[in-house]
Amino acid sequence: MMSFMTIFLKNKLLMQDAILSRDFIEGIVATENTRTYLQRREPNHSQALLDAFTAHVPTFPDVVRANLFGVDRFVIWSSNPKLVGMRFADNRELEIALTGQIVVETGETAVAGGKPEHIGLASAAGPHGRQRFVEAYIPIRDESGKAVLAVIEIYKLPNALFETIDSGLRLVWLAAAGGGILLYVTLFGIVWKAHTIMREQRERLIAAERLAVIGEMAATVAHAIRNPLASIRSTAEIGLEDDRAGTEASFNKIMRQIDRVDAWIRELLIGSIGSDEVREDVDIEAVIRECLDSLKVETDLQNIEVSFEPRQTPPLRGARVQLTRAITNVLTNAVQAMPKGGRLVVESHATRGGNLEIVIGDSGHGMGPSLARRVFEPFMTTKPNGTGLGLALARRIIERHAGRIRLETSEGHGTRIILNLPQSP
């Protein structure tokens, strides 16, 4: 394709040069009344008319040879007197020019096996020897513009023109190469983006299938676990009736925790059968404090400093129990990342876009890139007793609320998990 374009541009420029030469020749023919000689062609008649015309032709820029052919194919005049009166057979370009068309050919002066009328052209090129020439056959018409009276053949060595053409072609090739590279990069980017999206969708489908299996298992376990929970609560209530010293607070705490677990199980059962979630205005600040309170025993035992900084936290429309579960899972993951103590920082605030953002950061060891990419996958865990479901379920809950969850971490610098939730999902 590019080769075709370069040939097309080159031929177009050379043809434009030949058309310019034709315009000069027609001007000279009209001024010197050369048509009178060409129409009569009588021996020694009006030779001055021909001489006046031919005196101008060699002065054209870059011209090294000029031949004037009559309609009988004989050379009427030539800048090389040896060619006058000669007739060259099988001259295809001359035959086409006699029909009224301009014909342009190009080649090199030192190429062997050229046309017979190229005799002495290489020496005319000067000491440089091998040079590119342009050969133009230009018809000369009568005043009506219909009949061809003669054809003038002009040989040029237009070095400046060829240099301009070469520069233009180099620019075309460079532009084409740049365009090709840009197109390749663009297509590569599109393909890579499509591949990334398809890979993410595949990973999400796999995660969804895993979570669906988990849901079935959880529903079964949930049905079974409510009975022992009810028995434990009843036992705690009976224990309270005895009013044993020092046990009342413990039994109350047991019942509170059982009530919380029972609420989670009810939510799990509702979700497992596909029931619609109950949406309500949720006080996220209160939810975060509740989640931190549920983890107080662990944070105290592990000597973790907890900091909660709420700033203009707006209420959120959503499923309170599920949001509590998601935030608890993220907080639990952060606490487990600091078994030997550290600092847990929680922030909540409204973004400029009107969303609610919760940032949970820990001062643990952080994660490398390979682990960070898989942290939200189901069953992905680095803890001996972990299930690898906490962050996977958290992401699922946040996305069901039309939100996003993302991870910022690096080895040795802790981890931050950002939950971004719209106020009206």
Coordinates of C-alpha atoms in Angstrom, one line a residue, residues 95-289:
E95 CA 2.7 7.1 -30.2
I96 CA 0.7 8.0 -27.0
A97 CA 1.8 11.6 -27.2
L98 CA 0.6 11.8 -30.9
T99 CA -2.9 11.1 -29.6
G100 CA -2.8 14.3 -27.5
Q101 CA -1.6 13.0 -24.1
I102 CA 1.4 14.1 -22.1
V103 CA 3.7 11.1 -21.3
V104 CA 6.3 11.2 -18.5
E105 CA 9.0 8.6 -18.0
T106 CA 11.9 8.6 -15.5
G107 CA 15.1 6.5 -15.3
E108 CA 18.9 6.8 -14.9
T109 CA 21.2 8.1 -17.5
A110 CA 23.9 5.4 -17.1
V111 CA 21.5 2.4 -17.4
A112 CA 22.5 0.2 -20.3
G113 CA 20.0 -1.0 -22.8
G114 CA 18.1 2.3 -23.0
K115 CA 16.2 3.7 -26.0
P116 CA 18.0 4.5 -29.2
E117 CA 17.2 8.2 -28.8
H118 CA 19.1 8.3 -25.5
I119 CA 22.4 8.3 -27.5
G120 CA 24.8 10.6 -25.7
L121 CA 22.5 11.4 -22.8
A122 CA 24.8 10.0 -20.2
S123 CA 27.6 12.2 -21.3
A124 CA 25.2 15.2 -21.3
A125 CA 24.6 14.5 -17.6
G126 CA 28.1 15.7 -16.9
P127 CA 30.9 14.2 -14.7
H128 CA 28.4 12.7 -12.1
G129 CA 27.5 9.9 -14.6
R130 CA 24.6 8.0 -13.1
Q131 CA 21.8 10.4 -12.6
R132 CA 18.0 10.3 -12.6
F133 CA 16.3 12.0 -15.6
V134 CA 12.8 12.9 -16.5
E135 CA 11.6 12.3 -20.1
A136 CA 8.5 14.1 -21.1
Y137 CA 6.6 13.9 -24.4
I138 CA 4.5 17.0 -24.9
P139 CA 2.1 17.3 -27.8
I140 CA 1.9 20.6 -29.7
R141 CA -1.7 21.2 -31.0
D142 CA -3.2 23.4 -33.7
E143 CA -5.0 26.6 -32.7
S144 CA -8.3 24.6 -32.3
G145 CA -6.7 22.3 -29.8
K146 CA -7.9 19.2 -31.7
A147 CA -5.1 18.1 -34.1
V148 CA -1.5 17.3 -33.0
L149 CA 1.0 19.1 -35.2
A150 CA 4.2 17.7 -33.5
V151 CA 5.6 16.3 -30.3
I152 CA 8.5 17.8 -28.4
E153 CA 10.5 15.3 -26.3
I154 CA 12.3 16.9 -23.4
Y155 CA 15.0 15.3 -21.2
K156 CA 15.7 16.9 -17.8
L157 CA 18.0 16.2 -14.9
P158 CA 16.0 18.0 -12.2
N159 CA 18.1 17.2 -9.2
A160 CA 16.3 19.7 -7.0
L161 CA 13.0 18.3 -8.0
F162 CA 14.1 14.8 -7.2
E163 CA 15.5 15.9 -3.9
T164 CA 12.2 17.5 -3.0
I165 CA 10.3 14.4 -4.0
D166 CA 12.7 12.2 -2.0
S167 CA 12.2 14.5 1.0
G168 CA 8.5 14.4 0.6
L169 CA 8.5 10.6 0.3
R170 CA 10.6 10.3 3.4
L171 CA 8.1 12.4 5.3
V172 CA 5.3 10.2 4.0
W173 CA 7.1 7.1 5.1
L174 CA 7.9 8.6 8.5
A175 CA 4.3 9.8 8.9
A176 CA 3.0 6.4 7.9
A177 CA 5.4 4.7 10.3
G178 CA 4.4 7.0 13.1
G179 CA 0.7 6.4 12.2
G180 CA 1.3 2.7 12.1
I181 CA 3.0 2.8 15.5
L182 CA 0.2 4.9 17.0
L183 CA -2.4 2.6 15.5
Y184 CA -0.6 -0.4 16.9
V185 CA -0.3 1.1 20.3
T186 CA -3.9 2.1 20.3
L187 CA -5.1 -1.3 19.1
F188 CA -2.8 -2.9 21.7
G189 CA -4.2 -0.7 24.4
I190 CA -7.8 -1.6 23.3
V191 CA -7.0 -5.3 23.2
W192 CA -5.2 -5.2 26.6
K193 CA -8.1 -3.3 28.1
A194 CA -10.6 -5.8 26.7
H195 CA -8.4 -8.6 28.0
T196 CA -8.2 -7.0 31.4
I197 CA -12.0 -6.5 31.6
M198 CA -12.6 -10.1 30.4
R199 CA -10.2 -11.4 33.0
E200 CA -11.8 -9.4 35.7
Q201 CA -15.2 -10.6 34.6
R202 CA -14.0 -14.2 34.6
E203 CA -12.6 -13.8 38.1
R204 CA -15.8 -12.2 39.3
L205 CA -17.8 -15.1 37.8
I206 CA -15.6 -17.6 39.5
A207 CA -15.9 -15.7 42.8
A208 CA -19.7 -15.5 42.3
E209 CA -19.9 -19.3 41.8
R210 CA -17.7 -19.9 44.9
L211 CA -19.9 -17.5 46.9
A212 CA -23.0 -19.2 45.6
V213 CA -21.7 -22.5 46.9
I214 CA -20.8 -20.8 50.2
G215 CA -24.3 -19.4 50.4
E216 CA -25.8 -22.9 50.1
M217 CA -23.5 -24.3 52.7
A218 CA -24.1 -21.3 55.0
A219 CA -27.8 -21.6 54.7
T220 CA -27.6 -25.2 55.8
V221 CA -25.3 -24.4 58.7
A222 CA -27.4 -21.4 59.7
H223 CA -30.5 -23.5 60.1
A224 CA -28.6 -26.0 62.3
I225 CA -26.7 -23.4 64.4
R226 CA -29.8 -21.5 65.6
N227 CA -30.9 -24.4 67.8
P228 CA -27.7 -24.5 69.9
L229 CA -27.7 -20.7 70.1
A230 CA -31.2 -20.8 71.5
S231 CA -30.1 -23.4 74.0
I232 CA -27.1 -21.3 75.1
R233 CA -29.3 -18.3 75.6
S234 CA -31.8 -20.2 77.6
T235 CA -29.0 -21.4 79.8
A236 CA -27.7 -17.9 80.3
E237 CA -31.2 -16.7 81.3
I238 CA -31.5 -19.5 83.8
G239 CA -28.1 -18.6 85.2
L240 CA -29.3 -15.1 85.7
E241 CA -32.1 -16.3 87.9
D242 CA -29.6 -17.7 90.4
D243 CA -28.1 -14.2 90.7
R244 CA -24.6 -15.5 91.4
A245 CA -22.1 -12.9 92.3
G246 CA -19.9 -11.7 89.4
T247 CA -21.9 -13.7 86.7
E248 CA -24.6 -11.2 85.8
A249 CA -22.3 -9.1 83.5
S250 CA -20.9 -12.2 81.9
F251 CA -24.3 -13.7 81.1
N252 CA -25.6 -10.3 79.8
K253 CA -22.6 -10.2 77.4
I254 CA -23.2 -13.8 76.3
M255 CA -26.8 -12.9 75.4
R256 CA -25.8 -9.7 73.6
Q257 CA -23.3 -11.7 71.5
I258 CA -25.9 -14.4 70.8
D259 CA -28.4 -11.8 69.7
R260 CA -25.9 -10.4 67.3
V261 CA -25.0 -13.8 65.9
D262 CA -28.7 -14.6 65.6
A263 CA -29.2 -11.3 63.6
W264 CA -26.4 -12.2 61.2
I265 CA -27.9 -15.7 60.7
R266 CA -31.3 -14.2 60.0
E267 CA -29.8 -11.9 57.4
L268 CA -27.8 -14.9 55.9
L269 CA -31.0 -16.9 55.6
I270 CA -32.8 -14.0 54.0
G271 CA -30.0 -13.6 51.5
S272 CA -29.7 -17.3 50.7
I273 CA -33.3 -17.5 49.5
G274 CA -33.0 -14.4 47.4
S275 CA -35.3 -12.2 49.5
D276 CA -35.2 -8.4 49.0
E277 CA -32.9 -6.6 51.4
V278 CA -34.5 -4.2 53.9
R279 CA -33.1 -0.8 53.0
E280 CA -33.2 2.0 55.6
D281 CA -31.3 5.1 56.6
V282 CA -28.1 3.8 58.3
D283 CA -26.1 5.9 60.8
I284 CA -22.6 4.8 59.6
E285 CA -20.8 6.5 62.4
A286 CA -22.9 4.5 64.9
V287 CA -22.3 1.3 62.9
I288 CA -18.5 1.8 63.0
R289 CA -18.5 2.4 66.7

